[in-house]
Coordinates of C-alpha atoms in Angstrom, one line a residue:
Chain A
M1125 CA 0.0 0.0 0.1
N1126 CA 1.3 3.5 -0.7
I1127 CA 0.5 7.0 0.4
A1128 CA -1.6 7.7 -2.5
S1129 CA -4.3 5.4 -1.3
I1130 CA -4.6 7.7 1.8
L1131 CA -4.7 10.9 -0.2
A1132 CA -7.2 9.6 -2.7
K1133 CA -9.9 9.7 0.0
K1134 CA -9.0 13.0 1.4
G1135 CA -10.5 15.3 -1.1
T1136 CA -8.1 17.7 -2.9
E1137 CA -7.7 20.5 -0.4
V1138 CA -4.4 21.0 1.6
F1139 CA -4.6 23.7 4.1
T1140 CA -1.5 25.9 4.0
A1141 CA -0.2 29.1 5.6
R1142 CA 2.4 31.6 4.4
P1143 CA 5.5 32.3 6.5
E1144 CA 4.5 35.9 7.2
Q1145 CA 0.9 35.1 8.4
S1146 CA 0.2 35.7 12.1
L1147 CA -0.1 32.8 14.5
R1148 CA -3.6 34.1 15.2
E1149 CA -4.6 33.5 11.6
A1150 CA -2.9 30.1 11.7
L1151 CA -4.8 29.1 14.8
S1152 CA -8.2 30.1 13.2
L1153 CA -7.3 28.0 10.1
L1154 CA -6.5 25.1 12.4
A1155 CA -9.7 25.5 14.3
Q1156 CA -11.9 26.2 11.3
H1157 CA -10.9 23.1 9.4
N1158 CA -10.4 20.9 12.5
I1159 CA -6.9 19.9 11.6
G1160 CA -3.6 19.6 13.6
A1161 CA -1.0 21.2 11.3
L1162 CA -0.7 23.6 8.4
V1163 CA 2.1 23.2 5.7
V1164 CA 3.8 26.5 5.1
V1165 CA 4.4 27.3 1.6
D1166 CA 6.3 30.1 -0.3
E1167 CA 4.9 32.2 -3.1
V1168 CA 5.2 29.4 -5.7
E1169 CA 3.4 27.0 -3.3
R1170 CA 6.6 25.1 -2.5
P1171 CA 6.5 23.7 1.0
V1172 CA 9.1 25.6 3.3
G1173 CA 7.9 24.5 6.7
L1174 CA 5.2 23.1 9.0
V1175 CA 3.4 24.6 11.9
S1176 CA 1.5 22.3 14.2
E1177 CA -0.7 22.8 17.1
R1178 CA 2.1 21.5 19.3
D1179 CA 4.4 24.2 18.0
I1180 CA 2.0 26.8 19.0
V1181 CA 1.3 25.3 22.5
R1182 CA 5.0 25.2 23.1
E1183 CA 5.3 28.9 22.1
A1184 CA 2.3 29.9 24.1
A1185 CA 3.8 28.4 27.2
R1186 CA 6.9 30.7 26.7
N1187 CA 5.4 33.7 25.2
G1188 CA 2.2 35.4 26.2
Q1189 CA 2.2 37.7 23.1
L1190 CA 2.4 34.9 20.6
F1191 CA -0.7 35.8 18.6
G1192 CA 0.9 38.6 16.7
A1193 CA 4.1 36.5 16.0
S1194 CA 4.6 35.2 12.5
V1195 CA 4.3 31.6 11.4
A1196 CA 7.9 31.7 10.2
S1197 CA 9.1 32.5 13.7
I1198 CA 8.0 29.1 15.1
M1199 CA 7.6 26.8 12.2
T1200 CA 9.6 23.7 11.7
C1201 CA 11.9 24.4 8.8
D1202 CA 13.8 21.1 8.8
L1203 CA 11.0 19.6 6.7
I1204 CA 10.6 15.9 5.8
V1205 CA 8.4 15.3 2.9
A1206 CA 7.3 12.1 1.0
G1207 CA 6.1 11.3 -2.5
P1208 CA 2.7 9.8 -3.1
R1209 CA 4.1 6.4 -4.4
E1210 CA 6.2 5.7 -1.4
D1211 CA 5.4 2.7 0.6
L1212 CA 3.2 3.3 3.7
N1213 CA 4.9 0.8 5.9
S1214 CA 8.4 2.4 5.4
V1215 CA 7.0 5.8 6.0
A1216 CA 5.2 4.6 9.0
S1217 CA 8.4 3.5 10.6
I1218 CA 10.1 6.7 9.9
M1219 CA 7.3 8.7 11.3
T1220 CA 7.2 6.6 14.4
A1221 CA 11.0 6.5 14.9
R1222 CA 11.3 10.4 14.4
R1223 CA 8.1 11.2 16.3
I1224 CA 6.7 12.9 13.0
R1225 CA 2.9 13.4 13.3
H1226 CA 2.4 15.2 10.0
L1227 CA 4.0 14.5 6.6
P1228 CA 3.5 16.8 3.6
I1229 CA 3.4 14.9 0.3
V1230 CA 5.0 16.5 -2.6
D1231 CA 4.7 15.3 -6.3
E1232 CA 7.1 16.9 -8.9
D1233 CA 7.8 19.7 -6.6
K1234 CA 4.1 20.4 -6.0
L1235 CA 2.4 20.0 -2.5
V1236 CA -0.4 17.5 -3.1
G1237 CA -1.4 16.6 0.4
I1238 CA -0.5 16.0 4.0
I1239 CA -0.9 12.7 5.9
S1240 CA -1.1 12.4 9.7
I1241 CA 0.3 9.6 11.8
G1242 CA -3.4 8.8 12.5
D1243 CA -4.1 8.4 8.8
V1244 CA -1.2 6.0 8.6
M1245 CA -2.2 4.0 11.6
K1246 CA -5.8 3.7 10.3
A1247 CA -4.7 2.6 6.8
Q1248 CA -2.3 0.0 8.3
R1249 CA -5.1 -1.4 10.5
D1250 CA -7.5 -1.6 7.7
E1251 CA -4.8 -3.4 5.7
Y1252 CA -4.1 -6.0 8.3
Q1253 CA -7.8 -6.4 9.1
G1254 CA -8.3 -7.1 5.4
E1255 CA -5.6 -9.6 5.3
V1256 CA -6.9 -11.5 8.3
D1257 CA -10.4 -11.5 6.8
T1258 CA -9.2 -12.8 3.4
L1259 CA -7.0 -15.5 5.2
Q1260 CA -10.0 -16.5 7.4
I1261 CA -12.2 -17.0 4.3
Q1262 CA -9.5 -19.3 2.9
V1263 CA -8.8 -21.2 6.1
L1264 CA -12.5 -21.5 7.2
S1265 CA -14.0 -22.4 3.7
G1266 CA -15.6 -25.8 4.2
P1267 CA -15.0 -28.8 2.0
T1268 CA -18.4 -28.5 0.4
G1269 CA -17.6 -24.9 -0.8
T1270 CA -19.4 -23.1 2.1
A1271 CA -17.6 -20.3 3.8
R1272 CA -18.2 -19.5 7.4
T1273 CA -17.4 -16.3 9.0
G1274 CA -16.6 -15.8 12.7
Chain B
M1118 CA -49.5 7.7 8.9
E1119 CA -48.5 8.5 5.4
S1120 CA -45.0 7.4 4.4
G1121 CA -43.9 10.9 3.6
Y1122 CA -44.1 11.9 7.2
A1123 CA -42.5 8.7 8.6
R1124 CA -38.8 8.6 9.5
I1125 CA -36.6 7.6 6.7
G1126 CA -35.2 4.2 7.6
S1127 CA -38.3 3.2 9.6
G1128 CA -40.5 0.1 8.8
L1129 CA -43.0 2.5 7.1
R1130 CA -40.5 4.2 5.1
P1131 CA -37.4 2.2 4.3
L1132 CA -34.1 3.9 3.5
R1133 CA -33.6 3.3 -0.2
V1134 CA -30.0 2.7 -1.3
A1135 CA -28.6 2.2 -4.8
I1136 CA -25.3 0.4 -5.0
V1137 CA -23.5 0.7 -8.3
G1138 CA -21.1 -2.2 -8.8
A1139 CA -21.6 -5.8 -7.5
G1140 CA -18.0 -6.5 -6.4
P1141 CA -16.8 -7.3 -2.8
T1142 CA -17.1 -3.6 -1.7
G1143 CA -20.8 -3.4 -2.8
F1144 CA -21.5 -6.6 -0.9
Y1145 CA -19.6 -5.5 2.2
A1146 CA -21.4 -2.1 2.2
A1147 CA -24.9 -3.9 1.9
D1148 CA -23.9 -6.2 4.8
H1149 CA -23.0 -3.2 7.0
L1150 CA -26.2 -1.6 6.0
F1151 CA -28.3 -4.5 6.9
A1152 CA -26.4 -4.9 10.2
Q1153 CA -27.6 -1.4 11.5
E1154 CA -29.9 -1.4 14.4
D1155 CA -33.3 0.3 14.1
L1156 CA -32.9 0.7 10.4
T1157 CA -35.1 -0.7 7.6
V1158 CA -33.1 -0.6 4.4
E1159 CA -33.9 -1.6 0.8
I1160 CA -30.9 -2.1 -1.4
D1161 CA -30.8 -2.2 -5.2
M1162 CA -27.4 -3.3 -6.5
F1163 CA -26.4 -2.8 -10.1
D1164 CA -23.8 -4.2 -12.4
R1165 CA -23.0 -3.7 -16.0
L1166 CA -22.4 -7.5 -16.2
P1167 CA -25.1 -10.1 -15.9
T1168 CA -23.3 -11.7 -13.1
P1169 CA -22.4 -10.5 -9.6
Y1170 CA -19.1 -10.8 -7.7
G1171 CA -16.9 -8.3 -9.7
L1172 CA -13.3 -9.3 -9.4
V1173 CA -14.0 -12.4 -7.4
R1174 CA -15.4 -13.9 -10.6
G1175 CA -13.3 -11.9 -13.2
G1176 CA -10.1 -11.2 -11.5
V1177 CA -9.2 -13.8 -8.8
A1178 CA -7.1 -16.6 -10.5
P1179 CA -9.0 -19.8 -11.4
D1180 CA -6.5 -21.8 -9.5
H1181 CA -7.3 -19.9 -6.2
Q1182 CA -10.7 -21.5 -5.6
K1183 CA -10.6 -21.2 -1.9
I1184 CA -10.7 -17.3 -2.1
K1185 CA -13.8 -17.6 -4.2
M1186 CA -15.6 -19.2 -1.2
V1187 CA -16.3 -15.6 -0.1
T1188 CA -19.2 -15.8 -2.6
A1189 CA -21.1 -17.9 -0.1
I1190 CA -21.0 -14.8 2.1
F1191 CA -22.2 -12.5 -0.7
D1192 CA -25.0 -14.9 -1.3
R1193 CA -26.1 -14.8 2.3
I1194 CA -26.1 -10.9 2.0
A1195 CA -28.1 -11.1 -1.1
G1196 CA -30.7 -13.4 0.6
H1197 CA -31.8 -10.5 2.8
P1198 CA -35.4 -9.7 1.9
G1199 CA -34.4 -6.0 1.3
F1200 CA -31.9 -6.9 -1.4
R1201 CA -32.4 -6.9 -5.2
F1202 CA -29.8 -7.3 -8.0
F1203 CA -30.1 -5.8 -11.4
G1204 CA -27.3 -7.2 -13.7
R1205 CA -26.7 -5.8 -17.1
V1206 CA -27.8 -2.4 -16.0
E1207 CA -25.0 0.2 -16.5
L1208 CA -24.7 3.6 -15.2
G1209 CA -24.4 6.0 -18.1
R1210 CA -26.2 3.5 -20.5
E1211 CA -29.5 2.2 -19.0
L1212 CA -29.5 4.5 -16.0
T1213 CA -28.2 8.1 -15.3
V1214 CA -27.3 9.6 -11.9
E1215 CA -30.5 11.7 -12.2
D1216 CA -32.5 8.4 -12.4
L1217 CA -30.9 7.2 -9.3
R1218 CA -31.4 10.5 -7.5
A1219 CA -35.1 10.3 -8.3
H1220 CA -35.5 6.8 -6.9
Y1221 CA -33.1 6.5 -3.9
H1222 CA -32.2 8.3 -0.7
Q1223 CA -28.5 7.3 -1.0
I1224 CA -26.3 6.2 -3.8
L1225 CA -23.0 4.3 -3.4
Y1226 CA -20.5 4.0 -6.2
A1227 CA -18.3 0.8 -5.9
T1228 CA -17.2 0.2 -9.5
G1229 CA -13.6 -0.6 -8.9
A1230 CA -10.5 0.2 -10.9
Q1231 CA -10.8 -1.4 -14.3
T1232 CA -7.9 -0.3 -16.5
D1233 CA -4.3 -0.9 -16.5
R1234 CA -1.8 1.9 -16.0
R1235 CA 0.4 2.3 -19.0
M1236 CA 4.2 1.9 -18.8
G1237 CA 4.7 5.1 -21.0
I1238 CA 7.6 3.7 -23.0
P1239 CA 8.2 3.4 -26.8
G1240 CA 6.7 0.3 -28.4
E1241 CA 4.1 -0.1 -25.8
D1242 CA 1.4 -0.6 -28.4
L1243 CA 3.3 -3.2 -30.6
Q1244 CA 1.5 -6.4 -31.5
G1245 CA 2.1 -8.9 -28.7
S1246 CA 2.0 -6.1 -25.9
H1247 CA -1.0 -6.5 -23.7
P1248 CA -2.3 -5.1 -20.3
A1249 CA -2.2 -8.1 -17.9
T1250 CA -5.7 -7.3 -16.8
E1251 CA -7.0 -8.1 -20.3
F1252 CA -5.3 -11.5 -20.2
V1253 CA -6.8 -12.1 -16.7
A1254 CA -10.3 -11.1 -17.8
W1255 CA -9.9 -13.4 -20.9
Y1256 CA -8.9 -16.4 -18.9
N1257 CA -11.6 -15.7 -16.4
G1258 CA -14.4 -15.6 -19.0
H1259 CA -15.2 -12.0 -18.8
P1260 CA -17.8 -11.5 -21.6
D1261 CA -16.1 -8.3 -22.9
Y1262 CA -12.8 -10.1 -23.3
C1263 CA -13.5 -13.6 -24.5
D1264 CA -12.7 -12.9 -28.2
R1265 CA -9.3 -11.5 -27.5
H1266 CA -6.3 -13.3 -29.0
F1267 CA -3.0 -13.7 -27.3
D1268 CA -0.3 -15.3 -29.3
L1269 CA 0.9 -18.2 -27.2
S1270 CA 2.9 -19.8 -30.0
V1271 CA 5.9 -17.9 -29.0
E1272 CA 8.5 -19.3 -26.6
R1273 CA 9.4 -16.4 -24.4
V1274 CA 7.2 -14.0 -22.4
A1275 CA 8.0 -11.1 -20.2
I1276 CA 5.6 -9.9 -17.4
V1277 CA 6.3 -6.4 -16.3
G1278 CA 5.6 -6.0 -12.5
V1279 CA 5.9 -8.2 -9.6
G1280 CA 2.5 -7.6 -7.8
N1281 CA 0.1 -10.4 -7.2
V1282 CA -1.7 -9.9 -10.7
A1283 CA 1.8 -10.4 -12.3
I1284 CA 2.3 -13.5 -10.3
D1285 CA -1.2 -14.8 -11.3
V1286 CA -0.5 -14.4 -14.9
A1287 CA 2.9 -16.1 -14.6
R1288 CA 1.4 -19.0 -12.7
I1289 CA -1.4 -19.4 -15.2
L1290 CA 1.2 -19.5 -18.1
C1291 CA 3.2 -22.1 -16.2
R1292 CA 0.5 -24.5 -15.3
T1293 CA 0.2 -27.8 -17.0
P1294 CA -3.1 -28.5 -19.0
E1295 CA -3.9 -30.9 -16.3
E1296 CA -3.6 -28.5 -13.5
L1297 CA -5.6 -25.9 -15.4
A1298 CA -8.4 -28.4 -16.2
A1299 CA -8.9 -28.8 -12.5
T1300 CA -9.9 -25.1 -12.3
D1301 CA -12.8 -23.0 -13.5
I1302 CA -10.6 -21.4 -16.2
A1303 CA -12.8 -20.3 -19.2
D1304 CA -13.1 -23.1 -21.8
H1305 CA -11.4 -20.9 -24.7
A1306 CA -8.5 -20.0 -22.4
L1307 CA -8.1 -23.8 -21.4
E1308 CA -8.0 -24.8 -25.1
A1309 CA -5.5 -22.1 -26.0
L1310 CA -3.2 -22.7 -23.2
R1311 CA -3.2 -26.4 -24.0
Q1312 CA -1.6 -25.3 -27.4
S1313 CA 0.8 -22.9 -25.6
R1314 CA 4.4 -23.1 -26.8
I1315 CA 5.7 -20.9 -24.1
R1316 CA 8.8 -22.1 -22.4
E1317 CA 10.5 -19.2 -20.8
I1318 CA 8.6 -16.7 -18.6
Y1319 CA 10.2 -13.6 -17.0
L1320 CA 8.7 -11.5 -14.2
L1321 CA 10.4 -8.1 -14.1
G1322 CA 10.6 -6.1 -10.9
R1323 CA 11.9 -2.6 -10.9
R1324 CA 12.9 -2.7 -7.2
G1325 CA 14.6 -5.4 -5.1
P1326 CA 13.4 -8.5 -3.4
A1327 CA 12.6 -6.7 -0.2
Q1328 CA 10.4 -4.2 -1.9
A1329 CA 8.4 -6.6 -4.3
A1330 CA 4.7 -6.1 -4.0
F1331 CA 3.7 -9.8 -4.2
T1332 CA 2.7 -11.4 -0.8
N1333 CA 4.6 -14.5 0.6
P1334 CA 1.9 -17.2 -0.1
E1335 CA 1.9 -16.1 -3.8
I1336 CA 5.7 -16.2 -4.2
N1337 CA 5.9 -19.4 -2.2
E1338 CA 3.3 -21.1 -4.3
L1339 CA 5.5 -20.7 -7.4
G1340 CA 7.8 -23.3 -5.9
E1341 CA 5.0 -25.8 -6.1
L1342 CA 4.3 -25.6 -9.8
L1343 CA 4.3 -29.0 -11.5
G1344 CA 5.4 -27.7 -15.0
A1345 CA 8.0 -25.1 -14.3
D1346 CA 11.3 -24.5 -12.5
V1347 CA 11.5 -21.2 -10.6
V1348 CA 14.9 -19.4 -11.1
V1349 CA 16.2 -16.2 -9.5
P1350 CA 19.6 -15.1 -10.6
P1351 CA 21.8 -15.0 -7.5
E1352 CA 22.8 -11.4 -8.2
D1353 CA 19.2 -10.4 -8.3
A1354 CA 18.2 -12.3 -5.0
A1355 CA 20.9 -10.8 -2.9
L1356 CA 19.7 -7.8 -0.8
D1357 CA 21.5 -4.6 -1.5
E1358 CA 23.2 -2.6 1.5
L1359 CA 20.2 -0.1 1.8
S1360 CA 17.6 -2.9 2.0
R1361 CA 19.7 -4.8 4.5
A1362 CA 20.1 -1.7 6.7
A1363 CA 16.4 -0.8 6.4
L1364 CA 15.6 -4.3 7.7
E1365 CA 17.9 -4.1 10.5
Q1366 CA 16.5 -0.8 11.6
T1367 CA 12.9 -1.9 11.3
P1368 CA 12.8 -5.6 11.6
D1369 CA 9.9 -7.1 9.7
R1370 CA 9.2 -10.8 9.6
A1371 CA 7.2 -10.9 6.4
T1372 CA 9.9 -9.1 4.4
T1373 CA 12.6 -11.3 6.0
R1374 CA 10.6 -14.3 5.1
K1375 CA 10.1 -13.0 1.5
A1376 CA 13.8 -12.5 1.0
E1377 CA 14.4 -16.0 2.3
I1378 CA 12.0 -17.6 -0.2
I1379 CA 13.6 -15.7 -3.0
Q1380 CA 17.1 -16.9 -1.8
S1381 CA 15.8 -20.4 -1.8
Y1382 CA 14.9 -20.1 -5.5
A1383 CA 18.4 -18.5 -6.3
Q1384 CA 20.0 -21.6 -4.6
G1385 CA 17.8 -24.2 -6.1
Q1386 CA 18.6 -26.5 -8.9
A1387 CA 16.6 -26.8 -12.1
T1388 CA 14.8 -30.1 -12.2
G1389 CA 14.1 -30.3 -15.9
K1390 CA 10.5 -29.3 -15.8
P1391 CA 9.2 -28.2 -19.3
R1392 CA 9.0 -24.5 -18.5
R1393 CA 11.3 -22.0 -16.7
L1394 CA 10.0 -19.0 -14.7
T1395 CA 12.7 -16.4 -14.1
V1396 CA 12.2 -13.7 -11.5
R1397 CA 14.3 -10.7 -12.1
F1398 CA 14.8 -7.7 -9.8
L1399 CA 16.1 -4.0 -10.2
V1400 CA 15.2 -4.0 -13.9
A1401 CA 12.7 -1.7 -15.7
P1402 CA 11.7 -1.8 -19.4
V1403 CA 12.7 1.3 -21.3
E1404 CA 11.5 0.2 -24.7
L1405 CA 9.7 -2.6 -26.5
V1406 CA 11.5 -3.5 -29.7
G1407 CA 9.5 -4.6 -32.7
D1408 CA 10.1 -6.4 -36.0
D1409 CA 9.2 -5.1 -39.5
E1410 CA 5.7 -6.3 -39.0
G1411 CA 5.3 -4.4 -35.8
K1412 CA 5.4 -7.4 -33.6
V1413 CA 7.3 -7.4 -30.2
V1414 CA 10.6 -9.3 -30.4
A1415 CA 12.5 -7.9 -27.4
V1416 CA 12.2 -5.7 -24.3
R1417 CA 15.1 -3.4 -23.6
L1418 CA 15.8 -3.1 -19.9
V1419 CA 17.7 -0.7 -17.7
H1420 CA 19.3 -1.9 -14.5
N1421 CA 18.2 0.1 -11.4
E1422 CA 19.8 0.7 -8.1
L1423 CA 18.0 1.7 -5.0
S1424 CA 18.2 5.1 -3.3
L1425 CA 16.8 6.3 0.0
T1426 CA 14.3 9.0 0.1
P1427 CA 14.1 11.5 3.0
A1428 CA 10.9 9.7 4.1
G1429 CA 12.7 6.4 4.5
T1430 CA 11.6 4.5 1.5
L1431 CA 13.9 2.9 -1.1
Q1432 CA 13.1 4.0 -4.6
P1433 CA 14.6 2.7 -8.0
K1434 CA 17.0 4.9 -9.9
A1435 CA 18.3 4.0 -13.4
T1436 CA 21.9 3.3 -14.0
D1437 CA 23.6 3.3 -17.3
R1438 CA 23.6 -0.5 -17.7
Y1439 CA 21.2 -1.9 -20.3
E1440 CA 20.3 -5.3 -21.7
E1441 CA 17.9 -6.7 -24.3
L1442 CA 15.6 -9.5 -23.4
P1443 CA 14.3 -11.4 -26.5
V1444 CA 10.6 -12.1 -25.9
G1445 CA 7.6 -12.5 -28.2
L1446 CA 4.8 -11.5 -25.8
V1447 CA 4.7 -8.9 -23.0
F1448 CA 2.1 -8.4 -20.3
R1449 CA 2.3 -5.1 -18.4
S1450 CA 1.0 -5.3 -14.8
V1451 CA 2.2 -2.0 -13.2
G1452 CA -1.1 -1.0 -11.6
Y1453 CA -4.7 -0.3 -12.0
C1454 CA -6.7 2.9 -12.6
G1455 CA -10.3 3.8 -12.1
M1456 CA -12.5 5.1 -14.9
P1457 CA -14.7 8.2 -14.4
L1458 CA -18.4 7.5 -14.1
P1459 CA -20.8 9.7 -16.1
G1460 CA -22.1 12.5 -13.9
V1461 CA -19.9 11.7 -11.0
P1462 CA -17.0 14.0 -10.0
F1463 CA -13.6 12.5 -10.6
N1464 CA -10.2 13.1 -9.1
E1465 CA -7.9 12.8 -12.0
R1466 CA -4.7 13.0 -10.0
W1467 CA -5.5 9.7 -8.1
G1468 CA -7.9 8.0 -10.6
V1469 CA -10.7 7.9 -8.1
I1470 CA -14.1 9.5 -7.5
L1471 CA -13.5 12.8 -5.8
N1472 CA -14.3 12.0 -2.2
E1473 CA -13.6 12.5 1.4
H1474 CA -13.7 9.3 3.4
G1475 CA -16.3 8.0 1.1
R1476 CA -18.5 11.1 0.8
V1477 CA -18.5 12.3 -2.9
L1478 CA -17.4 16.0 -3.1
D1479 CA -18.5 18.7 -5.4
P1480 CA -15.7 19.7 -7.6
D1481 CA -16.2 23.4 -7.0
S1482 CA -17.3 23.9 -3.5
H1483 CA -15.2 20.8 -2.2
Q1484 CA -18.4 20.1 0.0
P1485 CA -20.1 16.7 0.1
R1486 CA -22.6 16.0 -2.5
V1487 CA -25.8 15.1 -0.6
G1488 CA -26.7 11.3 -0.7
E1489 CA -23.7 10.3 -2.9
Y1490 CA -20.9 8.0 -1.7
T1491 CA -18.1 5.7 -2.8
G1492 CA -16.3 2.8 -1.6
G1493 CA -13.5 0.3 -2.6
W1494 CA -10.9 0.9 -5.3
I1495 CA -12.7 3.7 -6.9
K1496 CA -12.6 5.5 -3.6
R1497 CA -9.1 4.9 -2.5
G1498 CA -7.3 3.5 -5.6
P1499 CA -6.2 -0.1 -6.1
S1500 CA -4.6 -1.2 -2.8
G1501 CA -4.9 -3.9 -0.4
V1502 CA -6.4 -7.4 -0.7
M1503 CA -10.1 -8.2 -1.1
G1504 CA -10.8 -8.0 2.6
T1505 CA -9.4 -4.5 2.8
N1506 CA -12.7 -3.4 1.2
K1507 CA -14.6 -4.5 4.3
P1508 CA -13.3 -1.8 6.6
D1509 CA -13.3 0.6 3.7
A1510 CA -17.0 -0.1 3.1
L1511 CA -17.6 0.4 6.9
E1512 CA -16.0 3.8 6.8
T1513 CA -18.4 4.8 4.0
V1514 CA -21.4 3.4 5.6
E1515 CA -20.6 5.2 8.9
G1516 CA -20.7 8.4 6.9
M1517 CA -24.1 7.4 5.3
M1518 CA -25.5 6.7 8.7
E1519 CA -24.3 10.0 10.2
D1520 CA -25.8 11.8 7.3
L1521 CA -29.1 10.0 7.5
A1522 CA -29.4 10.9 11.2
A1523 CA -28.6 14.5 10.3
G1524 CA -31.4 14.5 7.8
R1525 CA -28.9 14.9 4.9
T1526 CA -30.4 12.4 2.2
L1527 CA -31.6 12.8 -1.3
A1528 CA -35.3 13.5 -1.6
P1529 CA -36.5 11.1 -4.3
Q1530 CA -39.7 11.6 -6.2
V1531 CA -40.3 7.8 -6.2
E1532 CA -39.9 5.8 -2.9
D1533 CA -41.5 2.7 -4.2
A1534 CA -39.5 -0.4 -5.0
A1535 CA -42.1 -1.7 -7.5
A1536 CA -42.1 1.5 -9.4
T1537 CA -38.2 1.5 -9.5
E1538 CA -38.3 -2.0 -10.9
R1539 CA -40.8 -0.9 -13.7
M1540 CA -38.4 1.9 -14.6
I1541 CA -35.4 -0.4 -14.8
R1542 CA -37.3 -3.0 -16.8
Q1543 CA -38.4 -0.3 -19.2
R1544 CA -34.7 0.5 -19.8
Q1545 CA -33.3 -3.0 -19.7
P1546 CA -36.0 -5.6 -20.3
L1547 CA -33.5 -8.4 -20.1
Y1548 CA -31.9 -7.6 -16.8
F1549 CA -30.6 -10.3 -14.6
S1550 CA -32.0 -10.7 -11.1
Y1551 CA -30.2 -12.5 -8.4
E1552 CA -32.6 -15.5 -9.0
D1553 CA -31.4 -15.5 -12.5
W1554 CA -27.8 -15.5 -11.2
H1555 CA -28.7 -18.5 -8.9
R1556 CA -30.1 -20.4 -11.9
L1557 CA -26.9 -19.6 -14.0
D1558 CA -24.7 -20.6 -11.1
E1559 CA -26.5 -24.0 -10.9
I1560 CA -26.1 -24.6 -14.6
E1561 CA -22.3 -23.7 -14.5
L1562 CA -21.8 -26.0 -11.6
E1563 CA -23.7 -28.7 -13.2
H1564 CA -21.5 -28.4 -16.4
G1565 CA -18.6 -28.5 -14.0
R1566 CA -19.7 -31.6 -12.4
A1567 CA -20.2 -33.3 -15.8
A1568 CA -16.6 -32.2 -16.9
G1569 CA -14.9 -33.0 -13.5
R1570 CA -14.3 -29.4 -12.9
P1571 CA -15.3 -26.9 -10.3
R1572 CA -17.6 -25.0 -12.7
V1573 CA -17.7 -24.3 -16.4
K1574 CA -18.4 -20.6 -17.0
F1575 CA -20.7 -18.9 -19.4
T1576 CA -18.6 -16.4 -21.2
R1577 CA -21.1 -14.7 -23.5
V1578 CA -24.1 -12.7 -22.5
D1579 CA -26.3 -14.3 -25.4
E1580 CA -25.5 -17.8 -24.0
M1581 CA -26.5 -16.8 -20.5
L1582 CA -29.8 -15.3 -22.0
T1583 CA -30.6 -18.5 -23.9
A1584 CA -29.7 -20.7 -21.0
L1585 CA -32.2 -18.9 -18.8
G1586 CA -34.8 -19.0 -21.7
K1587 CA -34.8 -15.1 -21.7
V1588 CA -34.4 -15.3 -25.5
R1589 CA -35.1 -18.1 -28.0
G1590 CA -33.7 -18.1 -31.5
G1591 CA -32.3 -14.7 -31.0
R1592 CA -35.8 -13.2 -30.2
K1593 CA -36.9 -11.8 -26.9
L1594 CA -39.7 -13.6 -25.1
A1595 CA -43.0 -11.7 -24.8
H1596 CA -42.9 -11.9 -20.9
D1597 CA -39.7 -10.1 -20.7
W1598 CA -41.3 -7.0 -22.0
A1599 CA -44.2 -7.2 -19.5
G1600 CA -44.1 -4.4 -16.9

């Protein structure tokens, strides 16, 4: 299974912010769309960073005046991105190992989506469930050609 | 109380759902809908073919009969009193989305991903180069493909791709006529494969053994073929440094086992079986070479090496080493792609219906279109095994139930199952019901018993119509026109 199979059922919209936008604006985007992170893009829509709710919480604990600060001032610049055809299981282990919760997906230099660790876990769970179910049909199919389910 | 005022989904006013596509996802979704508490639901399932089961009948390999046992579950679902099947009724031909909106509260599109992705290399359309799915549909007796011709008089064939479909094709080409005769392979394919002169079969993977898409039971099964030795060149079987490091960092039993099975083929000795199946890794076709008559005579391959992406996956990168493999037949199996349905928004980038977790989206507003849903491969693309469609269908059905509870359904002019059937009969007098299918199924099984096979399939729609007495001497019977 690859990343595209997650993105295929997430519509087409990727919510982004610009580096110069304020954190107040970023917060309202997160709240409005009920999401956990925004990909920060430059003027040609190339991803340059990521700002997550955790980044904002961390800044809020330190700085009472954070609302006016820019997205650029707290965003993660050391960005890891993946391609849509990359294998889900390999990406899952990198996300787990490096504690990455949001991964922007880039195809031919263009931002095409973002996946969360929750998306990855759900896709993996569905894949395993499907394999178990398919194996059960094969194992439990009776000699007369009747299949039983649990 | 008039039905117009009753709650949709109550006994007085059942929720009416149209499911387009009679494959596993359609049945799993129907099952999830019937399992809802406090919900009375009437489901009409449509398919462009006369027969149900989708890829279980037309895709799953004929020598994998056990997996086809899932049809017993589908039959149980179809036995629910609220279920009807309309085979040979196609969206865009006999019915439009508007028709469905006028007759149902909710519509679920589950039409699968039917076409092969192209390789995008010169020579791809030469004679003797085919999509693997067409060969699969042909040997499985799909009515649209039964007249296809594949030149099995050549000695060498290449299959591009190392997914389970590629493995199926290789296995069917390697099987002895006796092995094939014990399956429900289509008669025309059995006959053609009996005459096959193919001796050398190559499976070509662009990445290494650790990244191959086939699953372990499939690669393991190749070692049990009666008519073919399996060979992997030792240099192809060895794991490269990056794959080895990745496995050490994230140990994975299935991948380790996969590498072991492939190693065992590399170390095995040929036993003189009539055919040889060679599995190659880290090679990708760059061109199909043709002769003066436009027929494939070779595939030109580039050798790949793996490189690590920032997200931690190993991707192939072409080197400057090339080779030419003489073959007379090429099957490409590099992925499937969905086809747009008339009147339904499509996401061209991923080759799926434009959707968010199964809710069909309006292409302009990106908001859900009321009452329209999707599931399976046409929702998420071709991934996973058959059973993966069960949780996938559940996700969609959960959305349908949420929307029903919130009053977000279509408002059909007609909420009457009998009136809907009259409309369908008008458009397609010779549709196939599930009862029709049960009768066809019985006849196929009976023919199978007579021939000592699991079943003998009907492969032509006119034969199915004649067998059921729906047409005689090429003329429709009067009762088929009755409303």
